[in-house]
mmCIF file of C-alpha atoms in Angstrom:
data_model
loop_
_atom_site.group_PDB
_atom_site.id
_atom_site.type_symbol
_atom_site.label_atom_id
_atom_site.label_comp_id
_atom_site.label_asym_id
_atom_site.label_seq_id
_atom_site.Cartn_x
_atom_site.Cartn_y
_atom_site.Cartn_z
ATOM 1 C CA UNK F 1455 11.878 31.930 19.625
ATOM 2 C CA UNK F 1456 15.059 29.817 19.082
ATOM 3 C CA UNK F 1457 17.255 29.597 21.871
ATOM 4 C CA UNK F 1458 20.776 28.053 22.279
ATOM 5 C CA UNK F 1459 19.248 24.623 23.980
ATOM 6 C CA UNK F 1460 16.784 24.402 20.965
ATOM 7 C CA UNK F 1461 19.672 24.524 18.551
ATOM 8 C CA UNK F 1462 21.990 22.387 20.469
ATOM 9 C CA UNK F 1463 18.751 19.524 20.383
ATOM 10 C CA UNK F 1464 18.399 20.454 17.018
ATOM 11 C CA UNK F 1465 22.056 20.340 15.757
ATOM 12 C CA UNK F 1466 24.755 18.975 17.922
ATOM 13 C CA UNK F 1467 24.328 15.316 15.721
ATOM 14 C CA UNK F 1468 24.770 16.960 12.623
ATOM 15 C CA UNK F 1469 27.683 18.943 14.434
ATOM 16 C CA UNK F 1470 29.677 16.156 15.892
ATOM 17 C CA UNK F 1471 29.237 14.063 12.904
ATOM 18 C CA UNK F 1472 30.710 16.849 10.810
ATOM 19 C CA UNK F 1473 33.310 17.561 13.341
ATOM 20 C CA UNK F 1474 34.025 13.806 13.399
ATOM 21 C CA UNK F 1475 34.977 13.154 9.556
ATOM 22 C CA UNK F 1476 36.963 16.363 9.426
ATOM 23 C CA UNK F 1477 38.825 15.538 12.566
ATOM 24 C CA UNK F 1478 39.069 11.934 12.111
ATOM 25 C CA UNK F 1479 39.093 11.298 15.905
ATOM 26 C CA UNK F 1480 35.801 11.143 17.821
ATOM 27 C CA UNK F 1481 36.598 12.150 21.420
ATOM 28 C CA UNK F 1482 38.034 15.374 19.801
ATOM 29 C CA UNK F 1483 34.808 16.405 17.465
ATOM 30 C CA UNK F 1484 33.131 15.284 21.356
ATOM 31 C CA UNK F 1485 35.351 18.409 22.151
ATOM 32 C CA UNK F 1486 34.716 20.734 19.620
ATOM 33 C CA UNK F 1487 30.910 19.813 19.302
ATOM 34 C CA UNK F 1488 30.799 21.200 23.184
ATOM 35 C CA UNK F 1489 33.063 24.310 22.419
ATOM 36 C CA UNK F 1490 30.591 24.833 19.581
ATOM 37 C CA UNK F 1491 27.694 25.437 21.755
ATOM 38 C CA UNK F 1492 29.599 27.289 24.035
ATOM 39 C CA UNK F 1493 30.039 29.717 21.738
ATOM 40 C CA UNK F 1494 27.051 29.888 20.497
ATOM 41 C CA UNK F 1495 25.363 30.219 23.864
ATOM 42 C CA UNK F 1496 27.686 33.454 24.422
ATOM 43 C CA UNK F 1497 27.304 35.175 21.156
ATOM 44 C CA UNK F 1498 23.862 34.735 21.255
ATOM 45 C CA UNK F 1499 21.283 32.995 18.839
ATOM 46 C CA UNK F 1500 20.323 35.728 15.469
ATOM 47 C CA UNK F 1501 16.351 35.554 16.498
ATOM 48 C CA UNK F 1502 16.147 37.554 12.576
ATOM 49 C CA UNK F 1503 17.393 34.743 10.896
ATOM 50 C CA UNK F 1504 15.336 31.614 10.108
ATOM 51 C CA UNK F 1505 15.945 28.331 10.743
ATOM 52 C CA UNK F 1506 17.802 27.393 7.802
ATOM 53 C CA UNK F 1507 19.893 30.771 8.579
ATOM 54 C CA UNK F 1508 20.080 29.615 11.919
ATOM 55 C CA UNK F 1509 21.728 26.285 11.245
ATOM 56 C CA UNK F 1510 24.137 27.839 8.598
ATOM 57 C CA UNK F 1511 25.499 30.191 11.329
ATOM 58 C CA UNK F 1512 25.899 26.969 13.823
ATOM 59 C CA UNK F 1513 27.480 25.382 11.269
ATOM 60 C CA UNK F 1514 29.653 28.095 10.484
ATOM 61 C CA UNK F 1515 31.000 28.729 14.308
ATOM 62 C CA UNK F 1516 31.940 24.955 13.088
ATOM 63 C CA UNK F 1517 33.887 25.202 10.491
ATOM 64 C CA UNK F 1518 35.854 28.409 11.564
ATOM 65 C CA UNK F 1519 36.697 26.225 14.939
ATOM 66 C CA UNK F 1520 38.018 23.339 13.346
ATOM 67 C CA UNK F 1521 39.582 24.965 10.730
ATOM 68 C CA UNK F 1522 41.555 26.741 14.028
ATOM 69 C CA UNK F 1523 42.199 23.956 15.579
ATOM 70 C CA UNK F 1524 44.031 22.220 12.471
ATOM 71 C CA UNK F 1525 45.986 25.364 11.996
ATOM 72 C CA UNK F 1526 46.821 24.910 15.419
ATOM 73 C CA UNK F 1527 47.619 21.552 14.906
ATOM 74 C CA UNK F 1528 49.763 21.845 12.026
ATOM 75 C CA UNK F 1529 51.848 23.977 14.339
ATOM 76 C CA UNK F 1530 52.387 21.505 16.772
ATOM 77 C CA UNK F 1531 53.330 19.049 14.261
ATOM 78 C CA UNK F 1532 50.159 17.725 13.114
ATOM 79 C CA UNK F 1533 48.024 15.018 14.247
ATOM 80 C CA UNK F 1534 49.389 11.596 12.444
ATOM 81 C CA UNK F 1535 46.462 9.201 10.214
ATOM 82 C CA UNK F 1536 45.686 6.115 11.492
ATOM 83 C CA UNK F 1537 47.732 4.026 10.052
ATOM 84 C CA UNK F 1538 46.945 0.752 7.993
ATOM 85 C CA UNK F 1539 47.484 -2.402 9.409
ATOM 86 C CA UNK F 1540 47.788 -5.438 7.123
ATOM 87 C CA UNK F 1541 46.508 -7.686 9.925
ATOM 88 C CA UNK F 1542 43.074 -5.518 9.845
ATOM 89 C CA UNK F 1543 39.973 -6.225 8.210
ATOM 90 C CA UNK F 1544 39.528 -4.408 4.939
ATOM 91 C CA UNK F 1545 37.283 -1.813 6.101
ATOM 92 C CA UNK F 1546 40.459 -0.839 8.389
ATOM 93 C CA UNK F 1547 41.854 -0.278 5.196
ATOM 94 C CA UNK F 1548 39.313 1.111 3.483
ATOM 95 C CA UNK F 1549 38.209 3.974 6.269
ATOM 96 C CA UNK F 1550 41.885 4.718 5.792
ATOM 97 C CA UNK F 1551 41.747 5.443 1.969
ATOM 98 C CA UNK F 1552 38.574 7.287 2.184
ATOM 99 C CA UNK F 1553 39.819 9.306 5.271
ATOM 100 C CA UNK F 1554 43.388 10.468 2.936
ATOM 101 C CA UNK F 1555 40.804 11.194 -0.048
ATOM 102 C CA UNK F 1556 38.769 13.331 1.667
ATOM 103 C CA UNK F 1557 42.252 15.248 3.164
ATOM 104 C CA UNK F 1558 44.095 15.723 -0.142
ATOM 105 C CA UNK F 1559 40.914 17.568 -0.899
ATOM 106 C CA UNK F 1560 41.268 21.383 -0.919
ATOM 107 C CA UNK F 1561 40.032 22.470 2.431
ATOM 108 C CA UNK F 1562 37.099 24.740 0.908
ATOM 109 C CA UNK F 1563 36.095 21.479 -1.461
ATOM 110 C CA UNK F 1564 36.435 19.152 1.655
ATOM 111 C CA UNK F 1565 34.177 21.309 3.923
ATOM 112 C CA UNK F 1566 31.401 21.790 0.827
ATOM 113 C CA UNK F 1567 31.592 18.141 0.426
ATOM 114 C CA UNK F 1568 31.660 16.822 4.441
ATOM 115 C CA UNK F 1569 28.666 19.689 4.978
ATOM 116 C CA UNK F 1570 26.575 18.282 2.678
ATOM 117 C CA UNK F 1571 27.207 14.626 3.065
ATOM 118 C CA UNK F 1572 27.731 14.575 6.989
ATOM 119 C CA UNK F 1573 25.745 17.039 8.723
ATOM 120 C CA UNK F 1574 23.001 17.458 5.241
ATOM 121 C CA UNK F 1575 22.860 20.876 5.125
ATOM 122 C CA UNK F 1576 21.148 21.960 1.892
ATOM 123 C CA UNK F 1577 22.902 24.059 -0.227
ATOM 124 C CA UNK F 1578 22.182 27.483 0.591
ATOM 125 C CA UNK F 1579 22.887 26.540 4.022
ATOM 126 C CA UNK F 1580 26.537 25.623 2.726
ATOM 127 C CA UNK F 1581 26.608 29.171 0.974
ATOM 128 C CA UNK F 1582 25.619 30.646 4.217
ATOM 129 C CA UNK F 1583 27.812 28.589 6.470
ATOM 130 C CA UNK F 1584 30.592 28.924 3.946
ATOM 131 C CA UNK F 1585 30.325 32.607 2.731
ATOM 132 C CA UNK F 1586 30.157 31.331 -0.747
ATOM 133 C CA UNK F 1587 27.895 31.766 -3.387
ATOM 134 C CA UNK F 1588 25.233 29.178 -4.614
ATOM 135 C CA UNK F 1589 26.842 28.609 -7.792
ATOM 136 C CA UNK F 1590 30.470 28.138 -6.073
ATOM 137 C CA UNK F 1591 28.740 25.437 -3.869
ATOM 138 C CA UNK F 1592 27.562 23.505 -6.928
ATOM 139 C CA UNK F 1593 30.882 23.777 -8.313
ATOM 140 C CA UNK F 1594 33.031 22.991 -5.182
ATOM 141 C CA UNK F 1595 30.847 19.694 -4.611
ATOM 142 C CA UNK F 1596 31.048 18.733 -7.870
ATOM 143 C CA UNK F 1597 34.685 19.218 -8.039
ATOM 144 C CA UNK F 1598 34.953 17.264 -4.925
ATOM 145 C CA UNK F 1599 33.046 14.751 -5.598
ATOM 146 C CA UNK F 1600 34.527 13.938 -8.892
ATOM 147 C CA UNK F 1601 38.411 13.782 -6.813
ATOM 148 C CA UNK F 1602 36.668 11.311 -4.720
ATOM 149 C CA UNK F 1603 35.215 8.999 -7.306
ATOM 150 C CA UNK F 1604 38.574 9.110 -8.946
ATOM 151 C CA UNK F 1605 40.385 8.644 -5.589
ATOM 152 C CA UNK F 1606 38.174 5.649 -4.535
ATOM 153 C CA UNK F 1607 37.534 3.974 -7.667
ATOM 154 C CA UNK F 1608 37.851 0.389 -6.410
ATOM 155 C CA UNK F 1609 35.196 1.187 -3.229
ATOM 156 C CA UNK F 1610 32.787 2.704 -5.401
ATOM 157 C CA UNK F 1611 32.818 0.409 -7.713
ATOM 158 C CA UNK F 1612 32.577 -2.238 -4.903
ATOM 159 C CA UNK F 1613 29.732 -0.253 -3.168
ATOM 160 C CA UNK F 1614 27.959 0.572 -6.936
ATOM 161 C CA UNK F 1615 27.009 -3.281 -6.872
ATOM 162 C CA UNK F 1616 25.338 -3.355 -3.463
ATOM 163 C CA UNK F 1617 22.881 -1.570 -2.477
ATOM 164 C CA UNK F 1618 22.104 2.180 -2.434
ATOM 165 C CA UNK F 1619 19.155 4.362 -1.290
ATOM 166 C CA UNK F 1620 18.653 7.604 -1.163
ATOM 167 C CA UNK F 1621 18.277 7.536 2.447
ATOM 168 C CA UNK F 1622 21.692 5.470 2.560
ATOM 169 C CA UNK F 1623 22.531 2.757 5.229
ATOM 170 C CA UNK F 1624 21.666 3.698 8.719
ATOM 171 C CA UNK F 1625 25.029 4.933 10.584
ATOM 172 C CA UNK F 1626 23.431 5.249 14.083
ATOM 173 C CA UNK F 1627 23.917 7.474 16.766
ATOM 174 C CA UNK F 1628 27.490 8.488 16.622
ATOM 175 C CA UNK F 1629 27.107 11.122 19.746
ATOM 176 C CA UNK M 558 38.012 20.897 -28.790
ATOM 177 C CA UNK M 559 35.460 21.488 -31.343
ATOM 178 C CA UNK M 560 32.181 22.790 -30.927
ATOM 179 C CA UNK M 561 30.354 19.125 -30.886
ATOM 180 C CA UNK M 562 32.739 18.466 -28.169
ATOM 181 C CA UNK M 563 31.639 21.452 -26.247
ATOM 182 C CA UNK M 564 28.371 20.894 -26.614
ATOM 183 C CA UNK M 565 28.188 17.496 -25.464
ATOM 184 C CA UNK M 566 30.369 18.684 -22.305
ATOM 185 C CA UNK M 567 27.682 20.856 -21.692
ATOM 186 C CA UNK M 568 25.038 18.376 -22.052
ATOM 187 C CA UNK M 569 26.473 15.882 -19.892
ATOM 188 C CA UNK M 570 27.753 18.715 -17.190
ATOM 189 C CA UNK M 571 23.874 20.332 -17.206
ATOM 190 C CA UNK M 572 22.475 16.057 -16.767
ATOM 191 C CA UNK M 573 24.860 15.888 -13.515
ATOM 192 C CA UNK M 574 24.289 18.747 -12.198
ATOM 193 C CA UNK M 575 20.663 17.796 -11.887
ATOM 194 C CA UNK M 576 21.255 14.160 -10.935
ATOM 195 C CA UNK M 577 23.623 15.764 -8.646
ATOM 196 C CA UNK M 578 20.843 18.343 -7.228
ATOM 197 C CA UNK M 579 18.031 15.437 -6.759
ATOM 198 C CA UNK M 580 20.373 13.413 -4.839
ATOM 199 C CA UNK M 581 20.923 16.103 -2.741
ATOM 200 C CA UNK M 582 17.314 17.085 -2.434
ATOM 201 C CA UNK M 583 17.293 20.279 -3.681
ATOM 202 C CA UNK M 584 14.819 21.474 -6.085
ATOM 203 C CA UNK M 585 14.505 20.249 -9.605
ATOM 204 C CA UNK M 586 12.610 20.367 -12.643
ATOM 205 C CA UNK M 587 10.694 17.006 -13.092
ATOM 206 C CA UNK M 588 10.923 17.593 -17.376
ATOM 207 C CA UNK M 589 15.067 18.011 -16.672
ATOM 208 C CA UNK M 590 15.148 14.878 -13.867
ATOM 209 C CA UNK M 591 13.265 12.714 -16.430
ATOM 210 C CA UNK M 592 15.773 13.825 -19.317
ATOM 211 C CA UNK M 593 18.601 13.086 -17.031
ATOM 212 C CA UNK M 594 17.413 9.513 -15.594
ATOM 213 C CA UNK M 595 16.290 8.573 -19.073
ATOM 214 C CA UNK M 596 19.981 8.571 -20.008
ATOM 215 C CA UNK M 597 21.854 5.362 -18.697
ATOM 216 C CA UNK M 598 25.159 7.433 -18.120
ATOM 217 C CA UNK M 599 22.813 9.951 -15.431
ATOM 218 C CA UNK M 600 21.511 6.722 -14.118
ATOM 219 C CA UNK M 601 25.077 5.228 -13.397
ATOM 220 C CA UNK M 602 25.631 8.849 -12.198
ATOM 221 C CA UNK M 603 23.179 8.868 -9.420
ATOM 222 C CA UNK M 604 24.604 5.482 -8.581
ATOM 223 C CA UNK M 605 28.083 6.380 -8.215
ATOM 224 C CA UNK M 606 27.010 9.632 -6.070
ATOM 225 C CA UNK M 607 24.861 7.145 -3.733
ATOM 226 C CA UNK M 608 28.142 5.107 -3.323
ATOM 227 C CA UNK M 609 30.238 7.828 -3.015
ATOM 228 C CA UNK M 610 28.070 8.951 -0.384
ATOM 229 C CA UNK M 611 27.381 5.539 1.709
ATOM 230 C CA UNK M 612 31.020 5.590 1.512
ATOM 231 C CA UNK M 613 32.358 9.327 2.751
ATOM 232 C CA UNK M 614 29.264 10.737 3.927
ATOM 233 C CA UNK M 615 26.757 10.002 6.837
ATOM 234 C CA UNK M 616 23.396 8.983 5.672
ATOM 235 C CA UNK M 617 21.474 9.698 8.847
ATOM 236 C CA UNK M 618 22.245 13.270 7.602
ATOM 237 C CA UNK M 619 20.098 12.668 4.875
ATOM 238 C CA UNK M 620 17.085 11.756 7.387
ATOM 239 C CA UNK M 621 17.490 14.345 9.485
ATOM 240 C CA UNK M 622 17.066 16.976 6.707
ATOM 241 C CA UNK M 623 13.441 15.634 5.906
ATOM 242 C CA UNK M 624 13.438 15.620 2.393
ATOM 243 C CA UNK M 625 11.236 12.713 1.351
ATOM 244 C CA UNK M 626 12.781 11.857 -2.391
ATOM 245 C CA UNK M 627 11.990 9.182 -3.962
ATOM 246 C CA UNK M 628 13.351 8.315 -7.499
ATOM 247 C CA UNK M 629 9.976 8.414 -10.372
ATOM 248 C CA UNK M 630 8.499 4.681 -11.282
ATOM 249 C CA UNK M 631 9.383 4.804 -14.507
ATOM 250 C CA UNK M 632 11.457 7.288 -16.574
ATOM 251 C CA UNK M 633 8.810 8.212 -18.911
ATOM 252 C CA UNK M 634 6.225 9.357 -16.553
ATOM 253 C CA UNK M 635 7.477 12.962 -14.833
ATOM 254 C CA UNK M 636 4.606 12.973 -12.196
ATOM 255 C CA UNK M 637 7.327 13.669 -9.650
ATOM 256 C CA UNK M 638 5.361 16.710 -8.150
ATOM 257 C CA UNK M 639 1.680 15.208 -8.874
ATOM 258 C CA UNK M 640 1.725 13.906 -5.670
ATOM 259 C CA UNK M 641 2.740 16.611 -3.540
ATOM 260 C CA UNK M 642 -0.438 18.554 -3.039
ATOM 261 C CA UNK M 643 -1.953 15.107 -1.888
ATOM 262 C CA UNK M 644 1.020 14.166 0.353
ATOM 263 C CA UNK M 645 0.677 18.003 2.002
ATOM 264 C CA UNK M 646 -2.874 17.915 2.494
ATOM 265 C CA UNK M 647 -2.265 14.633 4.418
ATOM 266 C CA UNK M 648 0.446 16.379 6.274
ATOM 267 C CA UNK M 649 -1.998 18.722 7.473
ATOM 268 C CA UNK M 650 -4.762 16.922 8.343
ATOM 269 C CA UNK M 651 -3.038 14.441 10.357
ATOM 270 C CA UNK M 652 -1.414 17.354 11.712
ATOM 271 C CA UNK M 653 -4.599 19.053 12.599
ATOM 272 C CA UNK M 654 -6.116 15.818 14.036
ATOM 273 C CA UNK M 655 -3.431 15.348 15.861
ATOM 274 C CA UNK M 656 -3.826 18.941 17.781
ATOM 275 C CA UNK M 657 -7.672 18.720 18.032
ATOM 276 C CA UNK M 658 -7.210 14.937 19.938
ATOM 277 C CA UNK M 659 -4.524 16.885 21.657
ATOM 278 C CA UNK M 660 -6.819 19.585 22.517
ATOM 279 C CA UNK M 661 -9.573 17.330 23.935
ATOM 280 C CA UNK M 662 -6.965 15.174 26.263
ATOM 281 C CA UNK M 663 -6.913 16.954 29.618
ATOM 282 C CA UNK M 664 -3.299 18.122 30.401
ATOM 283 C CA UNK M 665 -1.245 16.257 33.815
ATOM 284 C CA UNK M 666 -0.331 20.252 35.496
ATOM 285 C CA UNK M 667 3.352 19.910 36.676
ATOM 286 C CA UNK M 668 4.765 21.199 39.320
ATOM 287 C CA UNK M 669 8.206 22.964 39.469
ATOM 288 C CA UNK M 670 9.912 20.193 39.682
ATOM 289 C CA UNK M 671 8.465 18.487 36.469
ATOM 290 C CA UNK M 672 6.834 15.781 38.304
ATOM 291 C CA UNK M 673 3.169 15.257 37.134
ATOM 292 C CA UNK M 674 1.309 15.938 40.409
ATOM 293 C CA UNK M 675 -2.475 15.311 39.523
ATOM 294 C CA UNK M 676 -4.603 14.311 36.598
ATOM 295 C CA UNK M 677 -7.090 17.300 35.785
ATOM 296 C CA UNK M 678 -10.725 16.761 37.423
ATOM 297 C CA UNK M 679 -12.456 16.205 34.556
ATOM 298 C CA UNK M 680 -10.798 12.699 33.677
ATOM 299 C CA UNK M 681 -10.871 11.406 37.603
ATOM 300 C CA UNK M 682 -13.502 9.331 38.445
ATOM 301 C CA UNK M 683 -15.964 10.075 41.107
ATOM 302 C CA UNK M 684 -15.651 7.562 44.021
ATOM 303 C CA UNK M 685 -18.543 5.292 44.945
ATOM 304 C CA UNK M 686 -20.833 6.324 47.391
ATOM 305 C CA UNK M 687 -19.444 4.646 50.932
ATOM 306 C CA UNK M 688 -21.862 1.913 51.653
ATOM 307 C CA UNK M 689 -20.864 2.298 55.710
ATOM 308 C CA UNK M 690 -19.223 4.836 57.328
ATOM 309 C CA UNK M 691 -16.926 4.209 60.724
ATOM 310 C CA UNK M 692 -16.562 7.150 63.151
ATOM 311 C CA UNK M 693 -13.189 7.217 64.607
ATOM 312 C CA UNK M 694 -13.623 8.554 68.049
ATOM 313 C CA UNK M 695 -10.062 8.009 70.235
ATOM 314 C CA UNK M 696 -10.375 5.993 73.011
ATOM 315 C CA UNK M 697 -12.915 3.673 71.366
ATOM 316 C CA UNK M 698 -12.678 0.584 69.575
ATOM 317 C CA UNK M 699 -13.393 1.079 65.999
ATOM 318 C CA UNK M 700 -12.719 -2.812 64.842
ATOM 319 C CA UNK M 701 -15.968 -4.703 63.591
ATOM 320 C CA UNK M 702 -16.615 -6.218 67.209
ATOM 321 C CA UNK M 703 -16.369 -3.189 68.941
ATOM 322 C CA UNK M 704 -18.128 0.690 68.777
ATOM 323 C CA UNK M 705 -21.093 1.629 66.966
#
């Protein structure tokens, strides 16, 4: 039977990492990741679902927080980019540009896309997470995805001549 | 737009989507993922989603998902699910094995505090027979020079 600390071992990774790139600030997705759990440890784990329902429904307690907390934010007056410095190495730069691509996307595209490619969830799990249909998933990611590539033209067709995997270079622990 | 137009639209939009759908590891039809990779612009596809991706994603997500893709050896053979029944039934027999060595391993009990406290009989050796035996009586010596 799955229990709040099982999804917490399970999920809190895929959580902060999510929480991270739509954040842009780790010691806040540290934050939210925790407020996540807390949440989920009051309102109880759905022992009907499965797993895969399981994880959509942590995932969406996600995305309604930090979608709160940016409203919130935006009240306040918003939390500023970091900002580029000449003097910085290009990938200074270049975390910049990707960070403002993935912004300017529309916030349902942006979550699709950062679900997917951050915390992996498959794409019923989006749906789930999301309350969006399979087919609006395919579309949404491809929509993003296609802003991106058009976005970050000069990266990816910097990164299209080294080397990609499937599995992708290894990030490491970012938790 | 004339029809050709549209038709080629749909073409290309139906190759992506299934590029798209492998890289993601979702399920696809190996007939419609050879079609796709046998076209240079759903190769350079895939490529620009894998860059995209070790760009603005987080491949460790991809890891922790399980989903053991790998791209076909050549585009003309589509034996991508040949090898499935044969990588399952390895699955389960190392799983299996695994369990029955399990099974056969005596277990440490553990107390309440998670310490392991003793080894189960059946794995501790069974000490030597004593080849002398000292009585300890108080009062007496019990060194080699002295008592019985």
């Amino acid at each position: 039977m799955a229990d709040a600390e099982s999804l917490f071992a399970l999920h809190r990774q895929g959580v902060f990492r999510y929480l991270c790139r739509v954040v842009g600030q780790p010691e806040t997705a540290r934050d939210l990741t925790q407020e996540v759990f807390l949440r989920v440890t009051r309102a109880g784990v759905p022992q009907s679902a499965d797993a895969a329902g399981r994880r959509a429904w942590v995932f969406s307690i996600a995305r309604n927080l930090v979608l709160n907390h940016q409203r919130d934010g935006l009240r306040r007056g918003g939390e500023a980019l970091p900002l580029a410095d000449s003097a910085q190495p290009p990938t200074q730069e270049l975390a910049v540009a990707i960070r403002r691509a993935i912004d300017a996307l529309p916030e349902v595209d942006r979550d699709v896309f950062l679900l997917r490619e951050s915390a992996g969830l498959s794409y019923d799990e989006i749906a789930a997470a999301c309350g969006l249909s399979l087919e609006a998933v395919r579309a949404r990611l491809k929509r993003a995805r296609e802003a991106l590539r058009a976005s970050l033209d000069g990266p990816v067709s910097r990164a299209r001549q080294g080397l990609v995997s499937l599995r992708g270079p290894d990030h490491g622990d970012d938790s | 737009m004339n029809h050709l137009d549209h038709a080629n639209r749909d073409d290309r939009d139906n190759r992506d989507d299934v590029i798209a759908a492998f890289a993601d590891g979702e399920p696809v039809g190996a007939p419609e993922l050879d079609a796709a990779l046998a076209d240079p612009a759903g190769r350079a596809y895939l490529i620009d989603l894998l860059a995209l991706r070790g760009l603005a994603g987080d491949a460790s997500a991809w890891r922790l998902r399980d989903r053991a893709a790998t791209l076909p050896r050549s585009a003309s053979r589509s034996s991508g699910r040949r090898w499935m029944p044969a990588v399952a039934a390895l699955l389960v027999v190392g799983v299996a094995g695994g369990y029955a060595i399990g099974r056969r391993a005596p277990e440490p009990s553990v107390d309440r505090a998670g310490d392991v406290e003793s080894v189960a009989p059946a794995l501790m050796l069974s000490a030597p027979a004593p080849t002398r035996v000292i009585q300890l009586e108080p009062g007496r010596d019990w060194t080699e020079t002295g008592g019985r």
